[in-house]
PDB file of C-alpha atoms in Angstrom:
ATOM      1  CA  UNK A  27      -0.023 -23.283  -1.025  1.00 97.00           C
ATOM      2  CA  UNK A  28      -3.216 -21.892   0.493  1.00 98.00           C
ATOM      3  CA  UNK A  29      -4.767 -18.585  -0.492  1.00 98.00           C
ATOM      4  CA  UNK A  30      -5.197 -16.398   2.580  1.00 98.00           C
ATOM      5  CA  UNK A  31      -7.449 -13.349   2.706  1.00 98.00           C
ATOM      6  CA  UNK A  32      -7.334 -10.939   5.643  1.00 97.00           C
ATOM      7  CA  UNK A  33     -10.114  -8.461   6.427  1.00 96.00           C
ATOM      8  CA  UNK A  34      -9.576  -6.139   9.396  1.00 94.00           C
ATOM      9  CA  UNK A  35     -11.587  -3.388  10.985  1.00 84.00           C
ATOM     10  CA  UNK A  36     -14.993  -2.900   9.527  1.00 80.00           C
ATOM     11  CA  UNK A  37     -17.599  -5.524   8.784  1.00 86.00           C
ATOM     12  CA  UNK A  38     -17.089  -7.573   5.649  1.00 91.00           C
ATOM     13  CA  UNK A  39     -18.375  -5.859   2.502  1.00 92.00           C
ATOM     14  CA  UNK A  40     -21.620  -7.032   0.905  1.00 89.00           C
ATOM     15  CA  UNK A  41     -19.773  -8.344  -2.143  1.00 94.00           C
ATOM     16  CA  UNK A  42     -17.370 -10.605  -0.222  1.00 95.00           C
ATOM     17  CA  UNK A  43     -19.228 -13.796  -1.180  1.00 95.00           C
ATOM     18  CA  UNK A  44     -19.108 -12.930  -4.896  1.00 96.00           C
ATOM     19  CA  UNK A  45     -15.400 -12.071  -4.761  1.00 97.00           C
ATOM     20  CA  UNK A  46     -14.290 -15.154  -2.850  1.00 97.00           C
ATOM     21  CA  UNK A  47     -16.675 -17.398  -4.835  1.00 97.00           C
ATOM     22  CA  UNK A  48     -14.940 -16.253  -8.014  1.00 97.00           C
ATOM     23  CA  UNK A  49     -11.604 -17.351  -6.547  1.00 97.00           C
ATOM     24  CA  UNK A  50     -13.106 -20.658  -5.417  1.00 97.00           C
ATOM     25  CA  UNK A  51     -14.622 -21.413  -8.851  1.00 97.00           C
ATOM     26  CA  UNK A  52     -11.271 -20.771 -10.534  1.00 98.00           C
ATOM     27  CA  UNK A  53      -9.178 -22.585  -7.922  1.00 97.00           C
ATOM     28  CA  UNK A  54     -11.271 -25.599  -6.985  1.00 96.00           C
ATOM     29  CA  UNK A  55      -8.545 -27.603  -5.235  1.00 96.00           C
ATOM     30  CA  UNK A  56      -6.808 -24.781  -3.391  1.00 97.00           C
ATOM     31  CA  UNK A  57      -7.360 -24.244   0.312  1.00 98.00           C
ATOM     32  CA  UNK A  58      -8.861 -20.780   0.811  1.00 98.00           C
ATOM     33  CA  UNK A  59      -8.719 -19.100   4.204  1.00 98.00           C
ATOM     34  CA  UNK A  60     -10.357 -15.898   5.412  1.00 97.00           C
ATOM     35  CA  UNK A  61      -9.055 -14.270   8.593  1.00 97.00           C
ATOM     36  CA  UNK A  62     -11.253 -11.612  10.196  1.00 96.00           C
ATOM     37  CA  UNK A  63     -11.186  -9.678  13.451  1.00 94.00           C
ATOM     38  CA  UNK A  64     -14.921  -8.945  13.754  1.00 91.00           C
ATOM     39  CA  UNK A  65     -17.620 -11.509  14.402  1.00 88.00           C
ATOM     40  CA  UNK A  66     -19.963 -12.073  11.457  1.00 90.00           C
ATOM     41  CA  UNK A  67     -23.617 -12.986  11.297  1.00 89.00           C
ATOM     42  CA  UNK A  68     -24.735 -16.597  10.994  1.00 91.00           C
ATOM     43  CA  UNK A  69     -26.010 -16.239   7.410  1.00 91.00           C
ATOM     44  CA  UNK A  70     -22.659 -14.930   6.154  1.00 91.00           C
ATOM     45  CA  UNK A  71     -20.845 -17.678   8.054  1.00 90.00           C
ATOM     46  CA  UNK A  72     -23.053 -20.304   6.370  1.00 92.00           C
ATOM     47  CA  UNK A  73     -22.534 -18.711   2.937  1.00 91.00           C
ATOM     48  CA  UNK A  74     -18.753 -18.805   3.384  1.00 92.00           C
ATOM     49  CA  UNK A  75     -18.937 -22.434   4.527  1.00 92.00           C
ATOM     50  CA  UNK A  76     -21.025 -23.306   1.466  1.00 94.00           C
ATOM     51  CA  UNK A  77     -18.224 -22.196  -0.843  1.00 95.00           C
ATOM     52  CA  UNK A  78     -15.657 -24.187   1.153  1.00 95.00           C
ATOM     53  CA  UNK A  79     -13.832 -21.294   2.812  1.00 96.00           C
ATOM     54  CA  UNK A  80     -12.064 -21.811   6.124  1.00 96.00           C
ATOM     55  CA  UNK A  81     -12.970 -18.891   8.367  1.00 95.00           C
ATOM     56  CA  UNK A  82     -10.751 -17.820  11.264  1.00 96.00           C
ATOM     57  CA  UNK A  83     -11.539 -15.152  13.810  1.00 95.00           C
ATOM     58  CA  UNK A  84      -8.499 -13.431  15.336  1.00 94.00           C
ATOM     59  CA  UNK A  85      -8.588 -10.970  18.185  1.00 92.00           C
ATOM     60  CA  UNK A  86      -5.955  -8.377  17.258  1.00 90.00           C
ATOM     61  CA  UNK A  87      -4.800  -8.207  20.874  1.00 89.00           C
ATOM     62  CA  UNK A  88      -3.351 -11.704  20.396  1.00 91.00           C
ATOM     63  CA  UNK A  89      -0.665 -10.479  18.003  1.00 89.00           C
ATOM     64  CA  UNK A  90       0.876  -7.753  20.216  1.00 83.00           C
ATOM     65  CA  UNK A  91       1.266  -5.337  17.313  1.00 85.00           C
ATOM     66  CA  UNK A  92       4.410  -3.304  16.810  1.00 84.00           C
ATOM     67  CA  UNK A  93       2.988  -1.626  13.724  1.00 85.00           C
ATOM     68  CA  UNK A  94       0.371   0.155  15.801  1.00 81.00           C
ATOM     69  CA  UNK A  95       3.255   1.805  17.692  1.00 78.00           C
ATOM     70  CA  UNK A  96       4.888   3.151  14.510  1.00 76.00           C
ATOM     71  CA  UNK A  97       5.308   6.919  14.521  1.00 73.00           C
ATOM     72  CA  UNK A  98       5.592   7.286  10.752  1.00 76.00           C
ATOM     73  CA  UNK A  99       2.745   5.083   9.576  1.00 77.00           C
ATOM     74  CA  UNK A 100      -0.035   7.173   8.058  1.00 68.00           C
ATOM     75  CA  UNK A 101      -2.833   6.862  10.604  1.00 66.00           C
ATOM     76  CA  UNK A 102      -5.094   9.585   9.221  1.00 70.00           C
ATOM     77  CA  UNK A 103      -7.666   6.815   9.047  1.00 71.00           C
ATOM     78  CA  UNK A 104      -7.579   3.129   9.924  1.00 82.00           C
ATOM     79  CA  UNK A 105      -7.253   2.074   6.287  1.00 85.00           C
ATOM     80  CA  UNK A 106      -3.455   2.483   6.168  1.00 83.00           C
ATOM     81  CA  UNK A 107      -3.055   0.976   9.611  1.00 87.00           C
ATOM     82  CA  UNK A 108      -5.045  -2.124   8.619  1.00 91.00           C
ATOM     83  CA  UNK A 109      -3.236  -2.580   5.282  1.00 92.00           C
ATOM     84  CA  UNK A 110       0.030  -2.840   7.206  1.00 93.00           C
ATOM     85  CA  UNK A 111      -1.376  -4.674  10.197  1.00 94.00           C
ATOM     86  CA  UNK A 112      -2.456  -7.527   7.916  1.00 96.00           C
ATOM     87  CA  UNK A 113       1.198  -8.544   7.606  1.00 96.00           C
ATOM     88  CA  UNK A 114       1.374  -9.053  11.366  1.00 96.00           C
ATOM     89  CA  UNK A 115      -1.867 -11.045  11.164  1.00 97.00           C
ATOM     90  CA  UNK A 116      -0.498 -13.169   8.307  1.00 97.00           C
ATOM     91  CA  UNK A 117       2.768 -13.708  10.162  1.00 97.00           C
ATOM     92  CA  UNK A 118       0.983 -14.735  13.350  1.00 96.00           C
ATOM     93  CA  UNK A 119      -1.335 -17.070  11.452  1.00 97.00           C
ATOM     94  CA  UNK A 120       1.326 -18.852   9.368  1.00 97.00           C
ATOM     95  CA  UNK A 121       3.570 -19.312  12.406  1.00 96.00           C
ATOM     96  CA  UNK A 122       0.714 -20.644  14.548  1.00 96.00           C
ATOM     97  CA  UNK A 123      -0.475 -23.004  11.784  1.00 97.00           C
ATOM     98  CA  UNK A 124       2.976 -24.003  10.482  1.00 97.00           C
ATOM     99  CA  UNK A 125       2.330 -22.805   6.926  1.00 97.00           C
ATOM    100  CA  UNK A 126       5.546 -22.650   4.902  1.00 97.00           C
ATOM    101  CA  UNK A 127       4.220 -21.000   1.751  1.00 98.00           C
ATOM    102  CA  UNK A 128       1.050 -19.125   0.890  1.00 98.00           C
ATOM    103  CA  UNK A 129      -0.679 -16.716  -1.436  1.00 98.00           C
ATOM    104  CA  UNK A 130      -2.334 -13.614  -0.065  1.00 98.00           C
ATOM    105  CA  UNK A 131      -4.817 -11.495  -1.976  1.00 98.00           C
ATOM    106  CA  UNK A 132      -6.806  -8.422  -1.177  1.00 97.00           C
ATOM    107  CA  UNK A 133     -10.442  -9.333  -0.959  1.00 96.00           C
ATOM    108  CA  UNK A 134     -11.469  -7.004  -3.797  1.00 95.00           C
ATOM    109  CA  UNK A 135      -9.314  -8.893  -6.315  1.00 96.00           C
ATOM    110  CA  UNK A 136     -11.010 -11.362  -8.642  1.00 95.00           C
ATOM    111  CA  UNK A 137      -8.570 -14.236  -8.978  1.00 97.00           C
ATOM    112  CA  UNK A 138      -8.474 -16.506 -11.984  1.00 97.00           C
ATOM    113  CA  UNK A 139      -6.814 -19.921 -11.886  1.00 98.00           C
ATOM    114  CA  UNK A 140      -3.218 -19.816 -10.648  1.00 98.00           C
ATOM    115  CA  UNK A 141      -2.607 -23.556 -10.134  1.00 96.00           C
ATOM    116  CA  UNK A 142       1.021 -23.669 -11.279  1.00 96.00           C
ATOM    117  CA  UNK A 143       2.098 -20.218 -10.142  1.00 98.00           C
ATOM    118  CA  UNK A 144       3.616 -21.375  -6.848  1.00 97.00           C
ATOM    119  CA  UNK A 145       5.739 -23.947  -8.718  1.00 97.00           C
ATOM    120  CA  UNK A 146       6.995 -21.230 -11.059  1.00 98.00           C
ATOM    121  CA  UNK A 147       7.866 -18.896  -8.173  1.00 98.00           C
ATOM    122  CA  UNK A 148       9.573 -21.755  -6.311  1.00 98.00           C
ATOM    123  CA  UNK A 149      11.797 -22.338  -9.353  1.00 98.00           C
ATOM    124  CA  UNK A 150      12.851 -18.673  -9.242  1.00 97.00           C
ATOM    125  CA  UNK A 151      13.814 -18.770  -5.577  1.00 97.00           C
ATOM    126  CA  UNK A 152      12.603 -18.120  -2.071  1.00 97.00           C
ATOM    127  CA  UNK A 153      11.118 -14.921  -0.773  1.00 97.00           C
ATOM    128  CA  UNK A 154       8.081 -12.749  -1.159  1.00 97.00           C
ATOM    129  CA  UNK A 155       6.779 -12.122  -4.673  1.00 97.00           C
ATOM    130  CA  UNK A 156       4.766  -8.937  -5.097  1.00 97.00           C
ATOM    131  CA  UNK A 157       3.878  -6.712  -8.074  1.00 96.00           C
ATOM    132  CA  UNK A 158       5.556  -3.304  -8.217  1.00 96.00           C
ATOM    133  CA  UNK A 159       4.149  -0.142  -9.686  1.00 95.00           C
ATOM    134  CA  UNK A 160       7.312   1.904  -9.203  1.00 93.00           C
ATOM    135  CA  UNK A 161      10.916   1.803  -8.074  1.00 92.00           C
ATOM    136  CA  UNK A 162      10.073   2.366  -4.404  1.00 93.00           C
ATOM    137  CA  UNK A 163       6.582   0.939  -4.181  1.00 95.00           C
ATOM    138  CA  UNK A 164       4.858  -2.434  -4.427  1.00 96.00           C
ATOM    139  CA  UNK A 165       1.193  -3.412  -4.293  1.00 95.00           C
ATOM    140  CA  UNK A 166       0.031  -6.271  -2.061  1.00 93.00           C
ATOM    141  CA  UNK A 167      -2.993  -6.996  -4.231  1.00 96.00           C
ATOM    142  CA  UNK A 168      -1.710 -10.541  -4.836  1.00 98.00           C
ATOM    143  CA  UNK A 169       1.448 -11.903  -3.261  1.00 98.00           C
ATOM    144  CA  UNK A 170       3.209 -15.214  -2.857  1.00 98.00           C
ATOM    145  CA  UNK A 171       5.558 -16.049  -0.015  1.00 98.00           C
ATOM    146  CA  UNK A 172       7.603 -19.235   0.204  1.00 98.00           C
ATOM    147  CA  UNK A 173       9.912 -18.317   3.089  1.00 97.00           C
ATOM    148  CA  UNK A 174       8.312 -17.657   6.488  1.00 93.00           C
ATOM    149  CA  UNK A 175      11.054 -15.295   7.635  1.00 95.00           C
ATOM    150  CA  UNK A 176      10.131 -12.838   4.849  1.00 95.00           C
ATOM    151  CA  UNK A 177       7.237 -11.525   6.897  1.00 96.00           C
ATOM    152  CA  UNK A 178       9.486 -10.969   9.916  1.00 95.00           C
ATOM    153  CA  UNK A 179      11.885  -9.096   7.641  1.00 95.00           C
ATOM    154  CA  UNK A 180       9.056  -7.032   6.160  1.00 96.00           C
ATOM    155  CA  UNK A 181       7.693  -6.187   9.603  1.00 94.00           C
ATOM    156  CA  UNK A 182      11.147  -5.061  10.758  1.00 92.00           C
ATOM    157  CA  UNK A 183      11.022  -2.341   8.096  1.00 92.00           C
ATOM    158  CA  UNK A 184       8.287  -0.521  10.034  1.00 89.00           C
ATOM    159  CA  UNK A 185      10.952   1.037  12.261  1.00 85.00           C
ATOM    160  CA  UNK A 186      14.004   3.222  11.914  1.00 86.00           C
ATOM    161  CA  UNK A 187      15.782   3.856   9.585  1.00 89.00           C
ATOM    162  CA  UNK A 188      13.096   2.880   7.044  1.00 90.00           C
ATOM    163  CA  UNK A 189       9.868   4.223   8.598  1.00 87.00           C
ATOM    164  CA  UNK A 190       7.397   3.601   5.749  1.00 90.00           C
ATOM    165  CA  UNK A 191       4.140   5.547   5.732  1.00 88.00           C
ATOM    166  CA  UNK A 192       2.150   2.580   4.403  1.00 90.00           C
ATOM    167  CA  UNK A 193       2.316  -1.037   3.248  1.00 94.00           C
ATOM    168  CA  UNK A 194       3.204  -0.126  -0.335  1.00 94.00           C
ATOM    169  CA  UNK A 195       6.333   1.738   0.780  1.00 93.00           C
ATOM    170  CA  UNK A 196       7.338  -1.108   3.120  1.00 94.00           C
ATOM    171  CA  UNK A 197       7.008  -3.645   0.303  1.00 95.00           C
ATOM    172  CA  UNK A 198       9.020  -1.367  -1.994  1.00 94.00           C
ATOM    173  CA  UNK A 199      12.042  -1.198   0.287  1.00 92.00           C
TER     174      UNK A 199
END
């Protein structure tokens, strides 16, 4: 299963190469994908190519977002909007590219080797696997999904009667 990073909104942080390189070093055979919605400079593009990262640019208008229309999502700044919007981006990308299972990590996570983790999750069942930090909240720092429809189900929670304020609440439902 590929590892998919999503970075929306602002330009990529200066430390992105170090973070993704760490994941590449520890997961040499895994396909690593970075989806962004802002064009990057040529030097950064070359640096990402040098560490064998597949880079995809996605115009957010392509996904016809329903999350942006949510009345309960905390939009005090774009941070909470983008943390939820990434699930629409992931859903669009896996559908368009016919990806059945994938890992997703936040770009500020340093990932060690997780070669057999997808096999272990597949033995448990099908769904979305995400760490929780409470009864009603989960953290999308590192997730695994082995059933495409899970993202559709997750995205449906951004409406009544659930109305989460952010991605952590949606994942906790």
